[in-house]
Short mmCIF file of C-alpha atoms in Angstrom, two decimals:
data_model
loop_
_atom_site.label_atom_id
_atom_site.label_comp_id
_atom_site.label_asym_id
_atom_site.label_seq_id
_atom_site.Cartn_x
_atom_site.Cartn_y
_atom_site.Cartn_z
CA MET A 1 126.05 18.90 80.54
CA PRO A 2 129.34 17.31 79.42
CA ALA A 3 132.30 19.57 78.79
CA VAL A 4 133.36 19.98 75.19
CA ARG A 5 136.98 20.40 74.17
CA LEU A 6 137.04 23.42 71.84
CA GLY A 7 139.85 24.05 69.34
CA ILE A 8 139.73 27.76 68.57
CA ASP A 9 141.77 29.60 65.94
CA MET A 10 143.14 33.07 66.68
CA ASP A 11 143.62 35.19 63.56
CA GLY A 12 140.36 35.92 61.77
CA VAL A 13 138.40 34.37 64.65
CA ILE A 14 139.49 35.93 67.96
CA ALA A 15 141.96 38.53 66.68
CA ASP A 16 141.20 40.82 63.75
CA PHE A 17 144.21 40.08 61.56
CA THR A 18 142.76 41.80 58.48
CA GLY A 19 141.79 44.97 60.32
CA GLY A 20 145.17 45.00 62.04
CA TRP A 21 147.41 44.65 59.02
CA VAL A 22 145.27 47.08 57.01
CA ARG A 23 145.46 49.72 59.77
CA LEU A 24 149.24 49.35 60.14
CA TYR A 25 149.85 49.26 56.38
CA ASN A 26 147.74 52.37 55.77
CA ARG A 27 149.53 54.21 58.59
CA GLU A 28 153.03 53.36 57.37
CA PHE A 29 152.50 53.73 53.63
CA ARG A 30 149.81 56.46 53.66
CA THR A 31 147.35 54.39 51.68
CA ASP A 32 143.65 53.72 52.01
CA VAL A 33 143.23 49.95 51.78
CA ARG A 34 139.88 48.91 53.26
CA PRO A 35 139.40 45.69 55.26
CA GLU A 36 136.34 44.85 53.17
CA ALA A 37 138.60 44.71 50.08
CA VAL A 38 140.11 41.48 51.46
CA ARG A 39 138.00 38.87 49.69
CA SER A 40 140.46 35.99 49.32
CA TRP A 41 142.95 34.14 51.54
CA GLY A 42 146.02 35.41 49.66
CA ALA A 43 144.79 38.92 48.86
CA ILE A 44 147.62 40.91 50.46
CA PRO A 45 149.95 41.09 47.39
CA ASP A 46 146.98 42.13 45.23
CA LEU A 47 146.01 44.98 47.59
CA THR A 48 149.45 46.29 48.55
CA HIS A 49 152.80 47.10 47.03
CA PHE A 50 154.24 43.79 48.29
CA ALA A 51 155.12 41.48 45.41
CA SER A 52 154.67 38.38 47.56
CA MET A 53 153.50 37.17 50.94
CA GLY A 54 157.18 36.73 51.79
CA GLU A 55 157.71 40.48 51.41
CA PHE A 56 154.65 41.13 53.57
CA TRP A 57 155.95 38.80 56.30
CA ASP A 58 159.37 40.49 56.17
CA TRP A 59 157.67 43.86 56.78
CA SER A 60 155.44 42.48 59.54
CA THR A 61 158.22 41.13 61.75
CA ASP A 62 159.16 44.45 63.37
CA LEU A 63 156.46 47.08 63.68
CA ASP A 64 157.22 49.36 66.61
CA GLY A 65 159.48 46.70 68.12
CA VAL A 66 157.04 43.78 67.91
CA SER A 67 155.44 41.71 65.17
CA ILE A 68 152.15 42.51 63.53
CA PHE A 69 150.45 39.96 65.78
CA ALA A 70 151.04 42.12 68.86
CA HIS A 71 149.07 44.96 67.25
CA LEU A 72 145.82 43.10 66.55
CA GLU A 73 142.54 43.94 68.28
CA PRO A 74 140.14 41.25 69.39
CA PHE A 75 136.88 41.03 67.49
CA PRO A 76 134.02 42.58 69.44
CA GLY A 77 132.52 40.01 71.79
CA ALA A 78 135.16 37.34 71.16
CA ILE A 79 136.89 37.49 74.55
CA GLU A 80 133.59 37.68 76.41
CA ALA A 81 132.24 34.67 74.49
CA LEU A 82 135.38 32.68 75.29
CA HIS A 83 134.91 33.45 78.98
CA ARG A 84 131.31 32.25 78.84
CA LEU A 85 132.34 29.07 77.01
CA ALA A 86 135.21 28.46 79.43
CA ARG A 87 132.75 28.21 82.33
CA ARG A 88 131.72 24.76 81.03
CA HIS A 89 134.16 23.79 78.34
CA HIS A 90 137.89 23.44 77.77
CA ILE A 91 139.41 25.95 75.37
CA ALA A 92 142.49 25.00 73.36
CA ILE A 93 143.90 27.74 71.16
CA ILE A 94 145.14 26.31 67.86
CA THR A 95 146.92 28.82 65.68
CA THR A 96 149.49 28.99 62.92
CA LYS A 97 152.23 31.56 63.39
CA PRO A 98 155.65 32.26 61.95
CA ALA A 99 158.51 31.72 64.41
CA PHE A 100 159.01 35.48 64.82
CA ALA A 101 155.48 35.83 66.24
CA VAL A 102 155.42 33.10 68.89
CA ALA A 103 156.32 35.34 71.85
CA ASP A 104 153.89 38.03 70.66
CA THR A 105 151.16 35.39 70.41
CA PHE A 106 151.55 34.28 74.02
CA ARG A 107 151.74 37.91 75.16
CA TRP A 108 148.59 38.78 73.19
CA LEU A 109 146.66 35.91 74.76
CA ALA A 110 147.74 36.99 78.25
CA ASP A 111 147.16 40.71 77.63
CA HIS A 112 143.62 40.04 76.42
CA GLY A 113 142.79 37.55 79.15
CA VAL A 114 141.98 34.66 76.84
CA PRO A 115 140.79 31.85 79.13
CA THR A 116 143.01 28.97 78.10
CA THR A 117 145.74 26.84 79.57
CA GLU A 118 146.52 25.18 76.27
CA VAL A 119 148.04 26.71 73.15
CA HIS A 120 149.13 24.85 70.02
CA ILE A 121 151.13 26.68 67.37
CA THR A 122 151.04 24.40 64.36
CA GLU A 123 150.24 24.30 60.66
CA ALA A 124 148.60 20.89 61.11
CA LYS A 125 145.67 21.91 63.27
CA GLU A 126 143.91 18.63 62.58
CA VAL A 127 146.45 16.76 64.75
CA VAL A 128 145.08 18.48 67.88
CA ASP A 129 142.22 16.32 69.13
CA CYS A 130 139.12 18.37 69.98
CA ASP A 131 135.38 17.78 70.06
CA ALA A 132 134.68 21.02 68.19
CA TYR A 133 136.73 23.45 66.13
CA LEU A 134 136.25 27.04 65.03
CA ASP A 135 138.44 28.31 62.19
CA ASP A 136 138.32 30.60 59.16
CA GLY A 137 141.16 29.20 57.04
CA PRO A 138 139.86 27.43 53.92
CA HIS A 139 142.69 24.87 53.89
CA VAL A 140 142.34 24.33 57.65
CA LEU A 141 138.61 23.71 57.41
CA GLU A 142 139.17 21.20 54.60
CA ALA A 143 141.80 19.36 56.67
CA LEU A 144 139.63 19.34 59.79
CA ALA A 145 136.62 18.04 57.87
CA ALA A 146 138.74 15.30 56.27
CA HIS A 147 140.74 14.20 59.32
CA ARG A 148 138.25 14.85 62.14
CA PRO A 149 134.90 13.60 60.77
CA GLU A 150 133.72 12.76 64.31
CA ALA A 151 134.21 16.36 65.45
CA LEU A 152 131.99 19.40 65.10
CA VAL A 153 133.86 21.62 62.64
CA CYS A 154 132.63 25.21 62.41
CA ARG A 155 133.51 27.67 59.68
CA TYR A 156 133.69 31.24 60.90
CA VAL A 157 132.11 32.74 57.79
CA ARG A 158 134.47 35.15 56.09
CA PRO A 159 134.72 36.35 52.47
CA TRP A 160 137.83 34.18 51.96
CA ASN A 161 136.20 30.86 52.82
CA ALA A 162 133.29 28.92 51.34
CA PRO A 163 130.79 26.41 52.71
CA LEU A 164 132.02 22.83 52.96
CA PRO A 165 130.03 19.61 53.33
CA GLY A 166 129.86 18.53 56.94
CA VAL A 167 131.10 21.89 58.24
CA VAL A 168 128.72 24.10 60.24
CA ASP A 169 128.64 27.78 59.30
CA VAL A 170 128.67 30.34 62.11
CA ALA A 171 128.45 34.05 61.43
CA ASP A 172 129.44 35.33 64.86
CA TRP A 173 130.34 34.37 68.40
CA PRO A 174 126.74 34.06 69.67
CA ALA A 175 126.04 31.58 66.86
CA PHE A 176 129.12 29.54 67.79
CA GLU A 177 128.12 29.54 71.46
CA ALA A 178 124.67 28.26 70.50
CA VAL A 179 126.11 25.48 68.32
CA VAL A 180 128.46 24.38 71.10
CA GLU A 181 125.74 24.38 73.75
CA ASP A 182 123.46 22.40 71.43
CA ALA A 183 126.22 19.85 70.79
CA ALA A 184 126.96 19.57 74.50
CA SER A 185 123.36 18.85 75.50
#
């Protein structure tokens, strides 16, 4: 079976960004925002007191001495699935992060034992050449589908993204593993 080069997103795919920011926001501001209320990519200003995403990012830079990204929990089964995939395939983490979160991102990957030797922090994820991608960002999926038509592009189904032509929907890590193994055979 040939190895497949996998481009895997972090937030919303491996790390539970929504659950993390909601938990921290509720703790600090004594509110009761629910993760299931996040139905769109830019929902944070609509669900919080922040007037803009800029205000949210300002708040998220220093929470207990680290950025919000250090506080995220992995999705159940994500790390285990990555370890299974890494037995046969190459895992490249491709994530978008603000400058203040770069160190926390590398620390998070190490602390959670993510099996990768390659990390790209970029807004232009489509420039990283992979055989298959897994992402949840609507704009990222559109760019990958447009610029990497030869690749297997998988949409991690979330309320904030919609099906796209030529993009394979996966609902969970076992489904992604199955799609990758099928593509590799």
